Coordinates of C-alpha atoms in Angstrom, one line a residue:
X15 CA 77.4 53.1 175.3
X16 CA 79.9 53.2 172.1
X17 CA 79.7 49.5 171.4
X18 CA 75.8 49.9 171.5
X19 CA 75.6 52.9 169.2
X20 CA 77.7 50.7 166.6
X21 CA 75.5 48.0 167.2
X22 CA 72.5 50.2 166.0
X23 CA 74.4 51.4 163.5
X24 CA 75.0 47.9 162.0
X25 CA 71.5 46.6 162.0
X26 CA 70.6 49.8 159.7
X27 CA 73.4 48.8 157.3
X28 CA 71.7 45.4 158.0
X29 CA 68.2 46.5 156.9
X30 CA 69.8 48.5 153.8
X31 CA 71.0 45.5 152.2
X32 CA 68.6 43.2 152.8
X33 CA 65.9 45.3 151.6
X34 CA 67.5 46.2 148.2
X35 CA 68.6 42.7 147.7
X36 CA 64.6 41.6 147.0
X37 CA 65.2 43.6 144.0
X38 CA 68.9 42.2 142.7
X39 CA 67.3 38.3 143.8
X40 CA 64.3 39.2 141.3
X41 CA 66.4 40.9 138.3
X42 CA 69.2 37.6 138.9
X43 CA 66.2 35.3 138.3
X44 CA 65.8 36.6 134.7
X45 CA 68.9 35.0 133.9
X46 CA 69.4 31.8 136.2
X47 CA 66.8 29.5 138.6
X48 CA 67.2 30.4 142.6
X49 CA 69.1 26.7 143.3
X50 CA 72.1 27.9 141.2
X51 CA 71.4 31.4 142.1
X52 CA 72.3 30.4 145.8
X53 CA 75.8 28.4 144.5
X54 CA 76.8 31.4 142.8
X55 CA 75.9 33.9 145.4
X56 CA 77.3 31.8 148.2
X57 CA 80.5 31.4 146.0
X58 CA 80.7 34.7 146.3
X59 CA 80.9 35.3 149.9
X60 CA 83.1 32.9 150.9
X61 CA 85.5 33.6 148.3
X62 CA 85.3 37.4 150.0
X63 CA 85.6 36.0 152.9
X64 CA 88.5 34.1 152.2
X65 CA 89.9 37.9 151.0
X66 CA 88.9 39.2 154.2
X67 CA 90.7 36.1 155.9
X68 CA 93.9 36.6 154.2
X69 CA 94.0 40.4 154.1
X70 CA 93.0 41.7 156.9
X71 CA 93.5 40.8 160.9
X72 CA 91.0 38.0 161.3
X73 CA 93.6 34.9 161.0
X74 CA 94.1 34.7 165.1
X75 CA 90.4 33.9 165.2
X76 CA 90.7 30.7 163.6
X77 CA 92.3 28.9 166.2
X78 CA 89.6 26.3 166.1
X79 CA 88.9 22.8 166.4
X80 CA 86.5 20.5 165.2
X81 CA 85.1 20.6 168.8
X82 CA 84.3 24.4 168.1
X83 CA 83.0 23.5 164.1
X84 CA 80.6 21.2 165.6
X85 CA 79.4 23.4 168.1
X86 CA 78.7 26.3 164.9
X87 CA 77.3 23.7 162.8
X88 CA 74.2 23.8 164.1
X89 CA 73.8 27.9 163.3
X90 CA 75.1 27.6 160.2
X91 CA 72.2 24.4 159.8
X92 CA 69.5 26.9 160.4
X93 CA 71.0 30.0 158.6
X94 CA 71.9 30.0 155.8
X95 CA 70.9 26.5 154.8
X96 CA 67.5 25.6 156.7
X97 CA 66.4 29.5 156.0
X98 CA 67.4 29.6 152.2
X99 CA 65.9 25.9 150.9
X100 CA 62.6 26.9 153.0
X101 CA 62.2 29.7 151.4
X102 CA 63.0 29.2 148.2
X103 CA 60.7 26.1 147.4
X104 CA 58.0 28.1 149.9
X105 CA 58.0 30.7 147.8
X106 CA 56.9 28.2 144.4
X107 CA 53.9 27.6 146.6
X108 CA 52.8 30.7 147.7
X109 CA 53.3 34.5 146.9
X110 CA 55.2 37.1 147.9
X111 CA 52.5 39.5 149.6
X112 CA 51.7 36.1 151.9
X113 CA 55.0 35.4 152.3
X114 CA 55.9 38.7 153.5
X115 CA 53.2 38.4 156.4
X116 CA 54.5 35.3 158.0
X117 CA 57.9 36.8 157.9
X118 CA 57.0 39.9 159.8
X119 CA 56.5 37.1 162.3
X120 CA 60.3 36.5 162.7
X121 CA 60.4 39.2 165.3
X122 CA 57.2 37.2 167.8
X123 CA 59.1 33.7 167.3
X124 CA 62.7 35.4 168.1
X125 CA 60.9 37.2 171.3
X126 CA 59.6 33.4 172.4
X127 CA 62.6 31.6 172.2
X128 CA 64.9 34.3 173.5
X129 CA 62.7 34.5 176.2
X130 CA 62.7 31.0 176.9
X131 CA 66.1 29.7 175.9
X132 CA 68.3 33.2 176.9
X133 CA 66.0 34.4 179.8
X134 CA 65.2 37.5 178.1
X135 CA 62.9 40.5 179.1
X136 CA 60.9 43.2 177.3
X137 CA 58.4 45.5 178.9
X138 CA 55.5 46.2 178.1
X139 CA 55.9 48.9 176.6
X140 CA 58.2 46.9 174.0
X141 CA 55.7 44.5 173.1
X142 CA 53.3 46.8 172.2
X143 CA 55.7 48.7 169.4
X144 CA 56.8 44.9 168.3
X145 CA 53.2 44.8 167.8
X146 CA 52.8 47.7 165.7
X147 CA 55.8 46.7 163.3
X148 CA 54.8 43.3 162.9
X149 CA 50.7 45.3 162.5
X150 CA 52.5 47.8 159.7
X151 CA 53.9 44.8 157.6
X152 CA 50.7 42.8 157.4
X153 CA 48.6 46.0 156.7
X154 CA 50.9 46.8 153.3
X155 CA 50.9 43.4 152.5
X156 CA 46.7 42.9 153.5
X157 CA 46.6 45.9 151.3
X158 CA 48.5 44.9 148.2
X159 CA 46.4 42.1 147.9
X160 CA 45.9 38.3 149.3
X161 CA 44.6 35.5 147.5
X162 CA 44.8 32.2 149.3
X163 CA 43.1 30.2 147.9
X164 CA 45.5 30.4 145.0
X165 CA 48.4 28.7 147.1
X166 CA 49.6 25.5 148.7
X167 CA 49.1 24.7 152.7
X168 CA 53.0 23.2 151.9
X169 CA 54.4 26.8 151.2
X170 CA 52.6 28.5 153.5
X171 CA 54.2 25.7 155.7
X172 CA 58.4 25.9 154.4
X173 CA 57.6 29.7 154.5
X174 CA 56.5 29.6 158.4
X175 CA 59.7 27.4 158.4
X176 CA 62.1 29.4 157.4
X177 CA 60.9 32.2 159.2
X178 CA 61.7 30.1 162.2
X179 CA 64.9 29.2 161.0
X180 CA 65.7 32.7 161.2
X181 CA 64.2 32.8 165.1
X182 CA 66.4 30.0 165.8
X183 CA 69.5 31.5 164.3
X184 CA 68.7 34.5 165.8
X185 CA 69.2 33.1 169.6
X186 CA 71.2 30.4 168.7
X187 CA 73.9 33.1 167.5
X188 CA 73.0 35.7 170.5
X189 CA 74.7 33.0 172.7
X190 CA 77.8 31.7 170.5
X191 CA 78.9 35.7 169.6
X192 CA 79.6 35.8 173.3
X193 CA 81.6 32.3 172.9
X194 CA 83.4 33.2 169.1
X195 CA 84.0 36.1 166.9
X196 CA 81.6 37.2 165.0
X197 CA 84.3 36.8 161.8
X198 CA 84.9 33.6 163.1
X199 CA 81.2 32.5 162.9
X200 CA 80.3 34.4 160.1
X201 CA 83.3 32.3 157.8
X202 CA 81.6 29.4 159.0
X203 CA 78.4 29.4 158.4
X204 CA 79.2 31.1 154.6
X205 CA 81.6 27.5 154.1
X206 CA 78.6 25.4 155.0
X207 CA 76.4 27.2 153.0
X208 CA 78.5 27.6 150.2
X209 CA 79.5 23.3 150.7
X210 CA 75.5 22.8 150.5
X211 CA 74.1 25.3 148.1
X212 CA 77.3 23.8 145.3
X213 CA 76.3 20.8 145.8
X214 CA 73.2 20.7 145.2
X215 CA 73.4 23.0 142.3
X216 CA 75.5 20.4 140.6
X217 CA 73.2 17.4 141.7
X218 CA 70.8 19.2 140.3
X219 CA 72.6 19.6 136.9
X220 CA 74.5 16.0 136.5
X221 CA 71.0 14.7 137.0
X222 CA 69.5 17.3 134.2
X223 CA 73.1 16.9 132.0
X224 CA 73.7 20.4 131.6
X225 CA 76.5 21.1 133.8
X226 CA 78.1 23.4 131.6
X227 CA 75.3 26.1 132.3
X228 CA 76.5 26.1 135.9
X229 CA 79.8 27.7 134.9
X230 CA 78.9 29.6 132.0
X231 CA 76.0 31.2 133.1
X232 CA 77.8 33.8 134.7
X233 CA 79.5 34.7 131.5
X234 CA 76.4 37.2 131.5
X235 CA 77.7 40.6 132.9
X236 CA 74.1 41.3 134.4
X237 CA 73.8 38.0 136.8
X238 CA 77.3 38.3 137.4
X239 CA 76.6 42.0 139.3
X240 CA 73.7 40.9 140.7
X241 CA 75.5 37.6 142.3
X242 CA 78.5 39.9 143.2
X243 CA 75.6 42.4 145.2
X244 CA 73.7 39.2 147.2
X245 CA 77.3 37.2 147.5
X246 CA 79.3 40.0 149.0
X247 CA 76.8 42.7 150.1
X248 CA 73.3 40.2 151.4
X249 CA 74.9 36.9 152.4
X250 CA 78.6 37.6 153.7
X251 CA 78.5 41.1 154.7
X252 CA 75.1 40.8 156.2
X253 CA 75.7 37.6 158.2
X254 CA 78.5 39.5 159.7
X255 CA 76.3 42.3 160.7
X256 CA 73.9 40.2 162.0
X257 CA 76.1 38.4 164.0
X258 CA 78.0 41.6 165.5
X259 CA 75.0 43.1 166.0
X260 CA 73.8 39.7 168.1
X261 CA 76.9 40.2 170.3
X262 CA 75.5 43.7 171.8
X263 CA 71.7 43.4 171.6
X264 CA 68.9 41.4 172.5
X265 CA 67.8 39.0 170.0
X266 CA 64.6 40.0 169.8
X267 CA 65.8 44.3 169.5
X268 CA 67.7 42.9 166.6
X269 CA 64.9 40.9 164.4
X270 CA 62.6 43.5 164.2
X271 CA 65.0 45.5 162.4
X272 CA 63.7 42.7 159.7
X273 CA 60.4 44.4 159.4
X274 CA 62.2 48.1 158.4
X275 CA 63.8 45.8 155.5
X276 CA 60.3 45.9 154.4
X277 CA 59.8 49.8 153.7
X278 CA 63.3 49.3 152.4
X279 CA 62.2 47.1 149.5
X280 CA 59.2 49.0 148.9
X281 CA 61.0 52.5 148.0
X282 CA 64.1 50.1 145.8
X283 CA 60.8 49.0 144.0
X284 CA 59.3 52.8 143.9
X285 CA 62.6 54.2 142.9
X286 CA 64.3 51.8 140.5
X287 CA 60.9 49.7 139.1
X288 CA 58.8 53.2 138.6
X289 CA 56.4 50.9 140.9
X290 CA 53.2 52.9 142.0
X291 CA 53.7 54.5 145.5
X292 CA 50.3 54.1 147.5
X293 CA 48.9 55.6 150.8
X294 CA 49.2 52.4 152.6
X295 CA 52.4 51.6 151.8
X296 CA 53.2 55.7 153.5
X297 CA 50.9 54.2 156.6
X298 CA 52.4 51.1 157.2
X299 CA 55.8 52.2 156.8
X300 CA 55.2 54.4 159.6
X301 CA 54.0 52.0 161.8
X302 CA 57.0 50.0 160.9
X303 CA 59.0 52.6 161.5
X304 CA 56.8 53.8 164.9
X305 CA 57.4 49.9 166.4
X306 CA 61.3 49.7 165.7
X307 CA 61.7 53.3 166.7
X308 CA 59.4 52.4 170.0
X309 CA 60.7 49.3 170.8
X310 CA 64.7 50.3 171.3
X311 CA 63.5 53.5 172.9
X312 CA 62.0 51.7 175.8
X313 CA 65.1 49.3 176.1
X314 CA 66.2 48.5 179.2
X315 CA 69.2 50.5 180.2

């Protein structure tokens, strides 16, 4: 029971970090492009992981070979690599509201995958509350305004693929956390994320002949601040918290917390960006909270 409580605490911390990350992404894109931002944040994430490895108590967890790394590689492929690639290019072809609606279905995708591959089950009440949470997210974004005709099918498809990627990751991580320590999984995920996005960013600058900009941009203190948040907290720590939670809770119970991040994002926009709070924000938030609390309350003992 103590471990389950810690898992819920980790899930809530993850929710707050991810919810606030959208604010920091929005701020950082004033100073750099999405691909460079991914390279920066995973550089910071890897540096953090190495510092934890150097000064923490996780050295014994590195007694793994190439066979183990190859077993973990598919996990890193789906998250962070494919998830962020699909999301980054998908957002270029669709709006944030439309993307938010698609991503709200992540718990449903996760549930079906977990049922098939992990044989996880849920009661009828849990399923109803999961749908209630999804409905809350959709309600908020629909009320904010959705213009389907303004965006491409490709953009929608890429966002859908990013949502499926995170669902697959949740199922794979749930299984791998029974075989490997949480820190080991997080370190390898972060390492492959760094290698992929650093090479992509460097390649794009080599083609454009602007390699110097890749390094000089970080001189800006505002960008550096956002990169530290996105790298240390939103990339490394959130991955660690997710992996830990998945080691204790079913995959679909963890995934529903991603919808709760929408509430944190709305609150951050109101507090820090002085955005307007409308009645549908409150109504949608109540639906999301009811869905998250209800689906976990009725979880099997």
